[in-house]
Amino acid sequence: QVQLVESGGGLVQAGGSLRLSCAASGRFSSFSTMAWYRQAPGKQRELAAVLTSSGATNYGDSVKGRFTISRDIAKNTMYLQMNSLKPEDTAVYYCNLEDPITARQYWGQGTQVTVSS
């Protein structure tokens, strides 16, 4: 069983920065893709950033140029560096892992990010 544990959320003023972490444990393929999704109140969950096993990245239009996804393979940890935060970035941020070998998808419990104006 794969477990994903997010941390690093909190309250920050507009223009500030936060770094989220997602620690993965359990057995999963090295071909797995990891991603950050977010869900604001009353809105659908949306992709913020994705990182493939080859190191390719992609970002949602609303966070491009401000957020950076990365990973530490040795620590099985993924990060989301969020800069120039805006009130509209307020959401619960979820870590996601998709394993193409088992065709299974896993989610973390989420971490709240609140950006005040």
PDB file as gemmi writes it, atoms N, CA and C in Angstrom:
CRYST1    1.000    1.000    1.000  90.00  90.00  90.00 P 1                      
ATOM      1  N   GLN A   1       0.839  -1.186   0.000  1.00  0.00           N  
ATOM      2  CA  GLN A   1       0.000   0.000   0.000  1.00  0.00           C  
ATOM      3  C   GLN A   1       0.882   1.246   0.000  1.00  0.00           C  
ATOM      4  N   VAL A   2       0.542   2.179  -0.867  1.00  0.00           N  
ATOM      5  CA  VAL A   2       1.291   3.428  -0.964  1.00  0.00           C  
ATOM      6  C   VAL A   2       0.629   4.473  -0.079  1.00  0.00           C  
ATOM      7  N   GLN A   3       1.434   5.191   0.670  1.00  0.00           N  
ATOM      8  CA  GLN A   3       0.935   6.304   1.483  1.00  0.00           C  
ATOM      9  C   GLN A   3       1.626   7.586   1.075  1.00  0.00           C  
ATOM     10  N   LEU A   4       0.840   8.640   0.973  1.00  0.00           N  
ATOM     11  CA  LEU A   4       1.348   9.961   0.636  1.00  0.00           C  
ATOM     12  C   LEU A   4       0.983  10.909   1.766  1.00  0.00           C  
ATOM     13  N   VAL A   5       1.975  11.611   2.289  1.00  0.00           N  
ATOM     14  CA  VAL A   5       1.741  12.520   3.405  1.00  0.00           C  
ATOM     15  C   VAL A   5       2.252  13.903   3.033  1.00  0.00           C  
ATOM     16  N   GLU A   6       1.310  14.848   2.953  1.00  0.00           N  
ATOM     17  CA  GLU A   6       1.676  16.229   2.615  1.00  0.00           C  
ATOM     18  C   GLU A   6       1.982  17.024   3.877  1.00  0.00           C  
ATOM     19  N   SER A   7       2.794  18.036   3.709  1.00  0.00           N  
ATOM     20  CA  SER A   7       3.077  18.977   4.796  1.00  0.00           C  
ATOM     21  C   SER A   7       3.507  20.300   4.181  1.00  0.00           C  
ATOM     22  N   GLY A   8       3.528  21.331   5.020  1.00  0.00           N  
ATOM     23  CA  GLY A   8       4.031  22.625   4.575  1.00  0.00           C  
ATOM     24  C   GLY A   8       2.976  23.677   4.297  1.00  0.00           C  
ATOM     25  N   GLY A   9       1.722  23.291   4.384  1.00  0.00           N  
ATOM     26  CA  GLY A   9       0.677  24.282   4.166  1.00  0.00           C  
ATOM     27  C   GLY A   9       0.605  25.274   5.314  1.00  0.00           C  
ATOM     28  N   GLY A  10      -0.188  26.316   5.114  1.00  0.00           N  
ATOM     29  CA  GLY A  10      -0.346  27.305   6.163  1.00  0.00           C  
ATOM     30  C   GLY A  10      -0.948  28.583   5.637  1.00  0.00           C  
ATOM     31  N   LEU A  11      -0.830  29.625   6.443  1.00  0.00           N  
ATOM     32  CA  LEU A  11      -1.364  30.944   6.111  1.00  0.00           C  
ATOM     33  C   LEU A  11      -0.214  31.855   5.713  1.00  0.00           C  
ATOM     34  N   VAL A  12      -0.367  32.529   4.595  1.00  0.00           N  
ATOM     35  CA  VAL A  12       0.682  33.418   4.105  1.00  0.00           C  
ATOM     36  C   VAL A  12       0.023  34.636   3.467  1.00  0.00           C  
ATOM     37  N   GLN A  13       0.708  35.755   3.492  1.00  0.00           N  
ATOM     38  CA  GLN A  13       0.188  36.953   2.845  1.00  0.00           C  
ATOM     39  C   GLN A  13       0.434  36.902   1.347  1.00  0.00           C  
ATOM     40  N   ALA A  14      -0.387  37.608   0.620  1.00  0.00           N  
ATOM     41  CA  ALA A  14      -0.216  37.699  -0.830  1.00  0.00           C  
ATOM     42  C   ALA A  14       1.194  38.189  -1.150  1.00  0.00           C  
ATOM     43  N   GLY A  15       1.784  37.542  -2.150  1.00  0.00           N  
ATOM     44  CA  GLY A  15       3.159  37.861  -2.521  1.00  0.00           C  
ATOM     45  C   GLY A  15       4.191  36.995  -1.833  1.00  0.00           C  
ATOM     46  N   GLY A  16       3.763  36.247  -0.836  1.00  0.00           N  
ATOM     47  CA  GLY A  16       4.677  35.395  -0.093  1.00  0.00           C  
ATOM     48  C   GLY A  16       4.914  34.055  -0.761  1.00  0.00           C  
ATOM     49  N   SER A  17       5.654  33.205  -0.048  1.00  0.00           N  
ATOM     50  CA  SER A  17       6.024  31.897  -0.585  1.00  0.00           C  
ATOM     51  C   SER A  17       5.757  30.803   0.441  1.00  0.00           C  
ATOM     52  N   LEU A  18       5.528  29.613  -0.073  1.00  0.00           N  
ATOM     53  CA  LEU A  18       5.418  28.406   0.738  1.00  0.00           C  
ATOM     54  C   LEU A  18       6.027  27.258  -0.041  1.00  0.00           C  
ATOM     55  N   ARG A  19       6.513  26.251   0.686  1.00  0.00           N  
ATOM     56  CA  ARG A  19       6.968  25.029   0.028  1.00  0.00           C  
ATOM     57  C   ARG A  19       6.229  23.850   0.632  1.00  0.00           C  
ATOM     58  N   LEU A  20       5.529  23.143  -0.232  1.00  0.00           N  
ATOM     59  CA  LEU A  20       4.826  21.936   0.181  1.00  0.00           C  
ATOM     60  C   LEU A  20       5.714  20.719  -0.050  1.00  0.00           C  
ATOM     61  N   SER A  21       5.548  19.739   0.817  1.00  0.00           N  
ATOM     62  CA  SER A  21       6.266  18.479   0.673  1.00  0.00           C  
ATOM     63  C   SER A  21       5.270  17.332   0.633  1.00  0.00           C  
ATOM     64  N   CYS A  22       5.627  16.283  -0.093  1.00  0.00           N  
ATOM     65  CA  CYS A  22       4.824  15.070  -0.148  1.00  0.00           C  
ATOM     66  C   CYS A  22       5.768  13.885  -0.001  1.00  0.00           C  
ATOM     67  N   ALA A  23       5.677  13.227   1.127  1.00  0.00           N  
ATOM     68  CA  ALA A  23       6.521  12.057   1.385  1.00  0.00           C  
ATOM     69  C   ALA A  23       5.772  10.798   0.997  1.00  0.00           C  
ATOM     70  N   ALA A  24       6.367  10.009   0.115  1.00  0.00           N  
ATOM     71  CA  ALA A  24       5.749   8.777  -0.360  1.00  0.00           C  
ATOM     72  C   ALA A  24       6.395   7.568   0.305  1.00  0.00           C  
ATOM     73  N   SER A  25       5.577   6.639   0.728  1.00  0.00           N  
ATOM     74  CA  SER A  25       6.090   5.396   1.307  1.00  0.00           C  
ATOM     75  C   SER A  25       5.313   4.218   0.727  1.00  0.00           C  
ATOM     76  N   GLY A  26       5.896   3.022   0.857  1.00  0.00           N  
ATOM     77  CA  GLY A  26       5.278   1.831   0.291  1.00  0.00           C  
ATOM     78  C   GLY A  26       5.950   1.460  -1.018  1.00  0.00           C  
ATOM     79  N   ARG A  27       5.348   0.519  -1.719  1.00  0.00           N  
ATOM     80  CA  ARG A  27       5.922   0.025  -2.961  1.00  0.00           C  
ATOM     81  C   ARG A  27       5.214   0.635  -4.155  1.00  0.00           C  
ATOM     82  N   PHE A  28       5.989   1.264  -5.025  1.00  0.00           N  
ATOM     83  CA  PHE A  28       5.442   1.777  -6.272  1.00  0.00           C  
ATOM     84  C   PHE A  28       6.545   1.795  -7.312  1.00  0.00           C  
ATOM     85  N   SER A  29       6.132   1.809  -8.556  1.00  0.00           N  
ATOM     86  CA  SER A  29       7.073   1.710  -9.657  1.00  0.00           C  
ATOM     87  C   SER A  29       7.893   2.987  -9.794  1.00  0.00           C  
ATOM     88  N   SER A  30       9.111   2.821 -10.264  1.00  0.00           N  
ATOM     89  CA  SER A  30       9.955   3.986 -10.562  1.00  0.00           C  
ATOM     90  C   SER A  30       9.446   4.739 -11.783  1.00  0.00           C  
ATOM     91  N   PHE A  31       8.472   4.165 -12.490  1.00  0.00           N  
ATOM     92  CA  PHE A  31       7.871   4.838 -13.638  1.00  0.00           C  
ATOM     93  C   PHE A  31       6.673   5.702 -13.239  1.00  0.00           C  
ATOM     94  N   SER A  32       6.418   5.795 -11.952  1.00  0.00           N  
ATOM     95  CA  SER A  32       5.253   6.530 -11.478  1.00  0.00           C  
ATOM     96  C   SER A  32       5.372   8.024 -11.771  1.00  0.00           C  
ATOM     97  N   THR A  33       4.217   8.619 -12.028  1.00  0.00           N  
ATOM     98  CA  THR A  33       4.099  10.065 -12.186  1.00  0.00           C  
ATOM     99  C   THR A  33       3.520  10.630 -10.905  1.00  0.00           C  
ATOM    100  N   MET A  34       4.070  11.750 -10.466  1.00  0.00           N  
ATOM    101  CA  MET A  34       3.548  12.410  -9.280  1.00  0.00           C  
ATOM    102  C   MET A  34       3.066  13.806  -9.641  1.00  0.00           C  
ATOM    103  N   ALA A  35       2.096  14.267  -8.884  1.00  0.00           N  
ATOM    104  CA  ALA A  35       1.488  15.554  -9.217  1.00  0.00           C  
ATOM    105  C   ALA A  35       0.931  16.226  -7.970  1.00  0.00           C  
ATOM    106  N   TRP A  36       0.714  17.506  -8.096  1.00  0.00           N  
ATOM    107  CA  TRP A  36      -0.010  18.296  -7.097  1.00  0.00           C  
ATOM    108  C   TRP A  36      -1.317  18.767  -7.730  1.00  0.00           C  
ATOM    109  N   TYR A  37      -2.395  18.505  -7.041  1.00  0.00           N  
ATOM    110  CA  TYR A  37      -3.696  19.040  -7.403  1.00  0.00           C  
ATOM    111  C   TYR A  37      -4.142  19.989  -6.292  1.00  0.00           C  
ATOM    112  N   ARG A  38      -5.112  20.827  -6.628  1.00  0.00           N  
ATOM    113  CA  ARG A  38      -5.663  21.691  -5.607  1.00  0.00           C  
ATOM    114  C   ARG A  38      -7.168  21.836  -5.790  1.00  0.00           C  
ATOM    115  N   GLN A  39      -7.835  22.099  -4.693  1.00  0.00           N  
ATOM    116  CA  GLN A  39      -9.287  22.268  -4.736  1.00  0.00           C  
ATOM    117  C   GLN A  39      -9.678  23.425  -3.829  1.00  0.00           C  
ATOM    118  N   ALA A  40     -10.211  24.452  -4.459  1.00  0.00           N  
ATOM    119  CA  ALA A  40     -10.694  25.612  -3.717  1.00  0.00           C  
ATOM    120  C   ALA A  40     -12.150  25.376  -3.319  1.00  0.00           C  
ATOM    121  N   PRO A  41     -12.631  26.069  -2.300  1.00  0.00           N  
ATOM    122  CA  PRO A  41     -14.015  25.876  -1.861  1.00  0.00           C  
ATOM    123  C   PRO A  41     -14.997  26.114  -2.999  1.00  0.00           C  
ATOM    124  N   GLY A  42     -15.898  25.167  -3.196  1.00  0.00           N  
ATOM    125  CA  GLY A  42     -16.917  25.307  -4.220  1.00  0.00           C  
ATOM    126  C   GLY A  42     -16.442  25.078  -5.639  1.00  0.00           C  
ATOM    127  N   LYS A  43     -15.193  24.663  -5.794  1.00  0.00           N  
ATOM    128  CA  LYS A  43     -14.650  24.442  -7.127  1.00  0.00           C  
ATOM    129  C   LYS A  43     -14.180  23.001  -7.296  1.00  0.00           C  
ATOM    130  N   GLN A  44     -14.004  22.610  -8.548  1.00  0.00           N  
ATOM    131  CA  GLN A  44     -13.501  21.272  -8.826  1.00  0.00           C  
ATOM    132  C   GLN A  44     -12.004  21.205  -8.582  1.00  0.00           C  
ATOM    133  N   ARG A  45     -11.560  19.984  -8.292  1.00  0.00           N  
ATOM    134  CA  ARG A  45     -10.129  19.781  -8.124  1.00  0.00           C  
ATOM    135  C   ARG A  45      -9.435  20.020  -9.464  1.00  0.00           C  
ATOM    136  N   GLU A  46      -8.296  20.714  -9.433  1.00  0.00           N  
ATOM    137  CA  GLU A  46      -7.580  21.021 -10.665  1.00  0.00           C  
ATOM    138  C   GLU A  46      -6.096  20.689 -10.506  1.00  0.00           C  
ATOM    139  N   LEU A  47      -5.488  20.410 -11.646  1.00  0.00           N  
ATOM    140  CA  LEU A  47      -4.065  20.110 -11.650  1.00  0.00           C  
ATOM    141  C   LEU A  47      -3.262  21.385 -11.460  1.00  0.00           C  
ATOM    142  N   ALA A  48      -2.317  21.347 -10.529  1.00  0.00           N  
ATOM    143  CA  ALA A  48      -1.400  22.473 -10.351  1.00  0.00           C  
ATOM    144  C   ALA A  48      -0.081  22.196 -11.068  1.00  0.00           C  
ATOM    145  N   ALA A  49       0.475  21.001 -10.850  1.00  0.00           N  
ATOM    146  CA  ALA A  49       1.765  20.677 -11.460  1.00  0.00           C  
ATOM    147  C   ALA A  49       1.934  19.164 -11.488  1.00  0.00           C  
ATOM    148  N   VAL A  50       2.661  18.677 -12.501  1.00  0.00           N  
ATOM    149  CA  VAL A  50       2.904  17.253 -12.640  1.00  0.00           C  
ATOM    150  C   VAL A  50       4.377  17.023 -12.954  1.00  0.00           C  
ATOM    151  N   LEU A  51       4.901  15.915 -12.439  1.00  0.00           N  
ATOM    152  CA  LEU A  51       6.306  15.551 -12.635  1.00  0.00           C  
ATOM    153  C   LEU A  51       6.364  14.085 -13.024  1.00  0.00           C  
ATOM    154  N   THR A  52       6.876  13.814 -14.219  1.00  0.00           N  
ATOM    155  CA  THR A  52       6.944  12.427 -14.671  1.00  0.00           C  
ATOM    156  C   THR A  52       8.209  11.761 -14.144  1.00  0.00           C  
ATOM    157  N   SER A  53       8.274  10.452 -14.328  1.00  0.00           N  
ATOM    158  CA  SER A  53       9.437   9.704 -13.862  1.00  0.00           C  
ATOM    159  C   SER A  53      10.703  10.088 -14.610  1.00  0.00           C  
ATOM    160  N   SER A  54      10.542  10.646 -15.817  1.00  0.00           N  
ATOM    161  CA  SER A  54      11.711  11.073 -16.601  1.00  0.00           C  
ATOM    162  C   SER A  54      12.152  12.486 -16.242  1.00  0.00           C  
ATOM    163  N   GLY A  55      11.381  13.133 -15.375  1.00  0.00           N  
ATOM    164  CA  GLY A  55      11.739  14.477 -14.950  1.00  0.00           C  
ATOM    165  C   GLY A  55      11.022  15.591 -15.692  1.00  0.00           C  
ATOM    166  N   ALA A  56      10.155  15.236 -16.625  1.00  0.00           N  
ATOM    167  CA  ALA A  56       9.393  16.261 -17.339  1.00  0.00           C  
ATOM    168  C   ALA A  56       8.346  16.877 -16.414  1.00  0.00           C  
ATOM    169  N   THR A  57       8.113  18.164 -16.607  1.00  0.00           N  
ATOM    170  CA  THR A  57       7.141  18.865 -15.764  1.00  0.00           C  
ATOM    171  C   THR A  57       6.099  19.571 -16.624  1.00  0.00           C  
ATOM    172  N   ASN A  58       4.953  19.792 -16.009  1.00  0.00           N  
ATOM    173  CA  ASN A  58       3.908  20.565 -16.658  1.00  0.00           C  
ATOM    174  C   ASN A  58       3.113  21.268 -15.563  1.00  0.00           C  
ATOM    175  N   TYR A  59       2.582  22.433 -15.903  1.00  0.00           N  
ATOM    176  CA  TYR A  59       1.903  23.251 -14.909  1.00  0.00           C  
ATOM    177  C   TYR A  59       0.551  23.739 -15.413  1.00  0.00           C  
ATOM    178  N   GLY A  60      -0.347  23.928 -14.460  1.00  0.00           N  
ATOM    179  CA  GLY A  60      -1.604  24.568 -14.804  1.00  0.00           C  
ATOM    180  C   GLY A  60      -1.348  26.013 -15.190  1.00  0.00           C  
ATOM    181  N   ASP A  61      -2.181  26.536 -16.071  1.00  0.00           N  
ATOM    182  CA  ASP A  61      -1.962  27.894 -16.578  1.00  0.00           C  
ATOM    183  C   ASP A  61      -1.914  28.925 -15.464  1.00  0.00           C  
ATOM    184  N   SER A  62      -2.702  28.720 -14.423  1.00  0.00           N  
ATOM    185  CA  SER A  62      -2.803  29.723 -13.372  1.00  0.00           C  
ATOM    186  C   SER A  62      -1.573  29.775 -12.462  1.00  0.00           C  
ATOM    187  N   VAL A  63      -0.714  28.775 -12.531  1.00  0.00           N  
ATOM    188  CA  VAL A  63       0.464  28.757 -11.647  1.00  0.00           C  
ATOM    189  C   VAL A  63       1.781  28.823 -12.407  1.00  0.00           C  
ATOM    190  N   LYS A  64       1.728  28.792 -13.719  1.00  0.00           N  
ATOM    191  CA  LYS A  64       2.960  28.826 -14.516  1.00  0.00           C  
ATOM    192  C   LYS A  64       3.789  30.058 -14.192  1.00  0.00           C  
ATOM    193  N   GLY A  65       5.089  29.835 -14.030  1.00  0.00           N  
ATOM    194  CA  GLY A  65       5.987  30.933 -13.744  1.00  0.00           C  
ATOM    195  C   GLY A  65       6.088  31.276 -12.273  1.00  0.00           C  
ATOM    196  N   ARG A  66       5.188  30.710 -11.452  1.00  0.00           N  
ATOM    197  CA  ARG A  66       5.199  31.002 -10.014  1.00  0.00           C  
ATOM    198  C   ARG A  66       5.475  29.759  -9.170  1.00  0.00           C  
ATOM    199  N   PHE A  67       5.039  28.617  -9.624  1.00  0.00           N  
ATOM    200  CA  PHE A  67       5.209  27.358  -8.887  1.00  0.00           C  
ATOM    201  C   PHE A  67       6.265  26.501  -9.572  1.00  0.00           C  
ATOM    202  N   THR A  68       6.984  25.733  -8.757  1.00  0.00           N  
ATOM    203  CA  THR A  68       7.981  24.805  -9.282  1.00  0.00           C  
ATOM    204  C   THR A  68       7.844  23.466  -8.573  1.00  0.00           C  
ATOM    205  N   ILE A  69       7.677  22.418  -9.368  1.00  0.00           N  
ATOM    206  CA  ILE A  69       7.585  21.063  -8.818  1.00  0.00           C  
ATOM    207  C   ILE A  69       8.946  20.399  -8.930  1.00  0.00           C  
ATOM    208  N   SER A  70       9.303  19.630  -7.909  1.00  0.00           N  
ATOM    209  CA  SER A  70      10.596  18.949  -7.917  1.00  0.00           C  
ATOM    210  C   SER A  70      10.507  17.707  -7.027  1.00  0.00           C  
ATOM    211  N   ARG A  71      11.562  16.933  -7.012  1.00  0.00           N  
ATOM    212  CA  ARG A  71      11.558  15.731  -6.192  1.00  0.00           C  
ATOM    213  C   ARG A  71      12.963  15.413  -5.711  1.00  0.00           C  
ATOM    214  N   ASP A  72      13.012  14.689  -4.602  1.00  0.00           N  
ATOM    215  CA  ASP A  72      14.252  14.127  -4.083  1.00  0.00           C  
ATOM    216  C   ASP A  72      14.043  12.615  -4.112  1.00  0.00           C  
ATOM    217  N   ILE A  73      14.612  11.959  -5.112  1.00  0.00           N  
ATOM    218  CA  ILE A  73      14.384  10.535  -5.293  1.00  0.00           C  
ATOM    219  C   ILE A  73      14.864   9.738  -4.093  1.00  0.00           C  
ATOM    220  N   ALA A  74      16.003  10.129  -3.540  1.00  0.00           N  
ATOM    221  CA  ALA A  74      16.567   9.390  -2.407  1.00  0.00           C  
ATOM    222  C   ALA A  74      15.640   9.429  -1.194  1.00  0.00           C  
ATOM    223  N   LYS A  75      14.895  10.517  -1.058  1.00  0.00           N  
ATOM    224  CA  LYS A  75      13.989  10.661   0.084  1.00  0.00           C  
ATOM    225  C   LYS A  75      12.559  10.282  -0.263  1.00  0.00           C  
ATOM    226  N   ASN A  76      12.310   9.904  -1.526  1.00  0.00           N  
ATOM    227  CA  ASN A  76      10.938   9.617  -1.966  1.00  0.00           C  
ATOM    228  C   ASN A  76       9.997  10.766  -1.628  1.00  0.00           C  
ATOM    229  N   THR A  77      10.465  11.961  -1.858  1.00  0.00           N  
ATOM    230  CA  THR A  77       9.698  13.153  -1.501  1.00  0.00           C  
ATOM    231  C   THR A  77       9.584  14.088  -2.688  1.00  0.00           C  
ATOM    232  N   MET A  78       8.383  14.623  -2.864  1.00  0.00           N  
ATOM    233  CA  MET A  78       8.111  15.590  -3.915  1.00  0.00           C  
ATOM    234  C   MET A  78       7.823  16.935  -3.261  1.00  0.00           C  
ATOM    235  N   TYR A  79       8.158  17.997  -3.966  1.00  0.00           N  
ATOM    236  CA  TYR A  79       7.983  19.336  -3.422  1.00  0.00           C  
ATOM    237  C   TYR A  79       7.200  20.212  -4.397  1.00  0.00           C  
ATOM    238  N   LEU A  80       6.594  21.241  -3.843  1.00  0.00           N  
ATOM    239  CA  LEU A  80       5.983  22.285  -4.656  1.00  0.00           C  
ATOM    240  C   LEU A  80       6.387  23.616  -4.050  1.00  0.00           C  
ATOM    241  N   GLN A  81       7.282  24.302  -4.737  1.00  0.00           N  
ATOM    242  CA  GLN A  81       7.684  25.631  -4.306  1.00  0.00           C  
ATOM    243  C   GLN A  81       6.704  26.630  -4.913  1.00  0.00           C  
ATOM    244  N   MET A  82       6.053  27.382  -4.049  1.00  0.00           N  
ATOM    245  CA  MET A  82       5.034  28.324  -4.503  1.00  0.00           C  
ATOM    246  C   MET A  82       5.478  29.740  -4.160  1.00  0.00           C  
ATOM    247  N   ASN A  83       5.697  30.539  -5.186  1.00  0.00           N  
ATOM    248  CA  ASN A  83       6.125  31.923  -5.016  1.00  0.00           C  
ATOM    249  C   ASN A  83       5.053  32.873  -5.524  1.00  0.00           C  
ATOM    250  N   SER A  84       5.169  34.132  -5.136  1.00  0.00           N  
ATOM    251  CA  SER A  84       4.233  35.166  -5.578  1.00  0.00           C  
ATOM    252  C   SER A  84       2.798  34.708  -5.390  1.00  0.00           C  
ATOM    253  N   LEU A  85       2.502  34.198  -4.218  1.00  0.00           N  
ATOM    254  CA  LEU A  85       1.176  33.641  -3.961  1.00  0.00           C  
ATOM    255  C   LEU A  85       0.096  34.710  -4.024  1.00  0.00           C  
ATOM    256  N   LYS A  86      -1.055  34.287  -4.513  1.00  0.00           N  
ATOM    257  CA  LYS A  86      -2.214  35.161  -4.660  1.00  0.00           C  
ATOM    258  C   LYS A  86      -3.374  34.605  -3.828  1.00  0.00           C  
ATOM    259  N   PRO A  87      -4.323  35.448  -3.448  1.00  0.00           N  
ATOM    260  CA  PRO A  87      -5.482  34.942  -2.709  1.00  0.00           C  
ATOM    261  C   PRO A  87      -6.204  33.812  -3.445  1.00  0.00           C  
ATOM    262  N   GLU A  88      -6.198  33.853  -4.767  1.00  0.00           N  
ATOM    263  CA  GLU A  88      -6.863  32.792  -5.529  1.00  0.00           C  
ATOM    264  C   GLU A  88      -6.120  31.464  -5.511  1.00  0.00           C  
ATOM    265  N   ASP A  89      -4.933  31.444  -4.926  1.00  0.00           N  
ATOM    266  CA  ASP A  89      -4.226  30.170  -4.739  1.00  0.00           C  
ATOM    267  C   ASP A  89      -4.716  29.436  -3.491  1.00  0.00           C  
ATOM    268  N   THR A  90      -5.568  30.088  -2.727  1.00  0.00           N  
ATOM    269  CA  THR A  90      -6.115  29.451  -1.533  1.00  0.00           C  
ATOM    270  C   THR A  90      -6.886  28.192  -1.908  1.00  0.00           C  
ATOM    271  N   ALA A  91      -6.490  27.078  -1.306  1.00  0.00           N  
ATOM    272  CA  ALA A  91      -7.093  25.791  -1.639  1.00  0.00           C  
ATOM    273  C   ALA A  91      -6.491  24.708  -0.739  1.00  0.00           C  
ATOM    274  N   VAL A  92      -7.089  23.541  -0.800  1.00  0.00           N  
ATOM    275  CA  VAL A  92      -6.445  22.354  -0.240  1.00  0.00           C  
ATOM    276  C   VAL A  92      -5.606  21.738  -1.347  1.00  0.00           C  
ATOM    277  N   TYR A  93      -4.352  21.500  -1.050  1.00  0.00           N  
ATOM    278  CA  TYR A  93      -3.427  20.940  -2.023  1.00  0.00           C  
ATOM    279  C   TYR A  93      -3.218  19.458  -1.736  1.00  0.00           C  
ATOM    280  N   TYR A  94      -3.385  18.654  -2.791  1.00  0.00           N  
ATOM    281  CA  TYR A  94      -3.298  17.211  -2.669  1.00  0.00           C  
ATOM    282  C   TYR A  94      -2.136  16.656  -3.486  1.00  0.00           C  
ATOM    283  N   CYS A  95      -1.442  15.735  -2.897  1.00  0.00           N  
ATOM    284  CA  CYS A  95      -0.396  14.988  -3.581  1.00  0.00           C  
ATOM    285  C   CYS A  95      -1.017  13.771  -4.266  1.00  0.00           C  
ATOM    286  N   ASN A  96      -0.549  13.474  -5.456  1.00  0.00           N  
ATOM    287  CA  ASN A  96      -1.098  12.363  -6.234  1.00  0.00           C  
ATOM    288  C   ASN A  96       0.026  11.543  -6.835  1.00  0.00           C  
ATOM    289  N   LEU A  97      -0.148  10.237  -6.843  1.00  0.00           N  
ATOM    290  CA  LEU A  97       0.809   9.335  -7.496  1.00  0.00           C  
ATOM    291  C   LEU A  97       0.053   8.358  -8.370  1.00  0.00           C  
ATOM    292  N   GLU A  98       0.496   8.234  -9.610  1.00  0.00           N  
ATOM    293  CA  GLU A  98      -0.086   7.266 -10.542  1.00  0.00           C  
ATOM    294  C   GLU A  98       0.986   6.268 -10.949  1.00  0.00           C  
ATOM    295  N   ASP A  99       0.699   5.007 -10.686  1.00  0.00           N  
ATOM    296  CA  ASP A  99       1.644   3.943 -10.998  1.00  0.00           C  
ATOM    297  C   ASP A  99       1.178   3.241 -12.272  1.00  0.00           C  
ATOM    298  N   PRO A 100       1.892   3.367 -13.369  1.00  0.00           N  
ATOM    299  CA  PRO A 100       1.447   2.757 -14.629  1.00  0.00           C  
ATOM    300  C   PRO A 100       1.566   1.234 -14.631  1.00  0.00           C  
ATOM    301  N   ILE A 101       2.371   0.688 -13.746  1.00  0.00           N  
ATOM    302  CA  ILE A 101       2.545  -0.760 -13.710  1.00  0.00           C  
ATOM    303  C   ILE A 101       1.336  -1.422 -13.063  1.00  0.00           C  
ATOM    304  N   THR A 102       0.876  -0.862 -11.967  1.00  0.00           N  
ATOM    305  CA  THR A 102      -0.287  -1.432 -11.282  1.00  0.00           C  
ATOM    306  C   THR A 102      -1.588  -0.780 -11.704  1.00  0.00           C  
ATOM    307  N   ALA A 103      -1.488   0.324 -12.469  1.00  0.00           N  
ATOM    308  CA  ALA A 103      -2.664   1.105 -12.896  1.00  0.00           C  
ATOM    309  C   ALA A 103      -3.457   1.617 -11.705  1.00  0.00           C  
ATOM    310  N   ARG A 104      -2.753   1.944 -10.633  1.00  0.00           N  
ATOM    311  CA  ARG A 104      -3.422   2.458  -9.444  1.00  0.00           C  
ATOM    312  C   ARG A 104      -3.020   3.912  -9.208  1.00  0.00           C  
ATOM    313  N   GLN A 105      -3.928   4.612  -8.571  1.00  0.00           N  
ATOM    314  CA  GLN A 105      -3.723   6.011  -8.267  1.00  0.00           C  
ATOM    315  C   GLN A 105      -3.897   6.217  -6.764  1.00  0.00           C  
ATOM    316  N   TYR A 106      -3.052   7.050  -6.195  1.00  0.00           N  
ATOM    317  CA  TYR A 106      -3.090   7.280  -4.758  1.00  0.00           C  
ATOM    318  C   TYR A 106      -3.145   8.776  -4.479  1.00  0.00           C  
ATOM    319  N   TRP A 107      -3.796   9.118  -3.354  1.00  0.00           N  
ATOM    320  CA  TRP A 107      -3.936  10.515  -2.951  1.00  0.00           C  
ATOM    321  C   TRP A 107      -3.484  10.689  -1.506  1.00  0.00           C  
ATOM    322  N   GLY A 108      -2.921  11.842  -1.238  1.00  0.00           N  
ATOM    323  CA  GLY A 108      -2.644  12.222   0.144  1.00  0.00           C  
ATOM    324  C   GLY A 108      -3.887  12.802   0.779  1.00  0.00           C  
ATOM    325  N   GLN A 109      -3.759  13.179   2.045  1.00  0.00           N  
ATOM    326  CA  GLN A 109      -4.918  13.676   2.781  1.00  0.00           C  
ATOM    327  C   GLN A 109      -5.172  15.157   2.526  1.00  0.00           C  
ATOM    328  N   GLY A 110      -4.203  15.831   1.942  1.00  0.00           N  
ATOM    329  CA  GLY A 110      -4.347  17.246   1.621  1.00  0.00           C  
ATOM    330  C   GLY A 110      -3.760  18.150   2.693  1.00  0.00           C  
ATOM    331  N   THR A 111      -3.312  19.310   2.247  1.00  0.00           N  
ATOM    332  CA  THR A 111      -2.806  20.328   3.168  1.00  0.00           C  
ATOM    333  C   THR A 111      -3.377  21.677   2.753  1.00  0.00           C  
ATOM    334  N   GLN A 112      -3.840  22.430   3.724  1.00  0.00           N  
ATOM    335  CA  GLN A 112      -4.518  23.696   3.448  1.00  0.00           C  
ATOM    336  C   GLN A 112      -3.507  24.813   3.220  1.00  0.00           C  
ATOM    337  N   VAL A 113      -3.714  25.544   2.150  1.00  0.00           N  
ATOM    338  CA  VAL A 113      -2.941  26.762   1.881  1.00  0.00           C  
ATOM    339  C   VAL A 113      -3.928  27.923   1.830  1.00  0.00           C  
ATOM    340  N   THR A 114      -3.674  28.916   2.643  1.00  0.00           N  
ATOM    341  CA  THR A 114      -4.533  30.096   2.680  1.00  0.00           C  
ATOM    342  C   THR A 114      -3.675  31.327   2.439  1.00  0.00           C  
ATOM    343  N   VAL A 115      -4.061  32.104   1.430  1.00  0.00           N  
ATOM    344  CA  VAL A 115      -3.332  33.321   1.079  1.00  0.00           C  
ATOM    345  C   VAL A 115      -4.224  34.511   1.373  1.00  0.00           C  
ATOM    346  N   SER A 116      -3.770  35.365   2.260  1.00  0.00           N  
ATOM    347  CA  SER A 116      -4.560  36.536   2.640  1.00  0.00           C  
ATOM    348  C   SER A 116      -4.162  37.736   1.784  1.00  0.00           C  
ATOM    349  N   SER A 117      -5.147  38.587   1.540  1.00  0.00           N  
ATOM    350  CA  SER A 117      -4.879  39.766   0.699  1.00  0.00           C  
ATOM    351  C   SER A 117      -4.416  40.942   1.526  1.00  0.00           C  
TER     352      SER A 117                                                      
END                                                                             
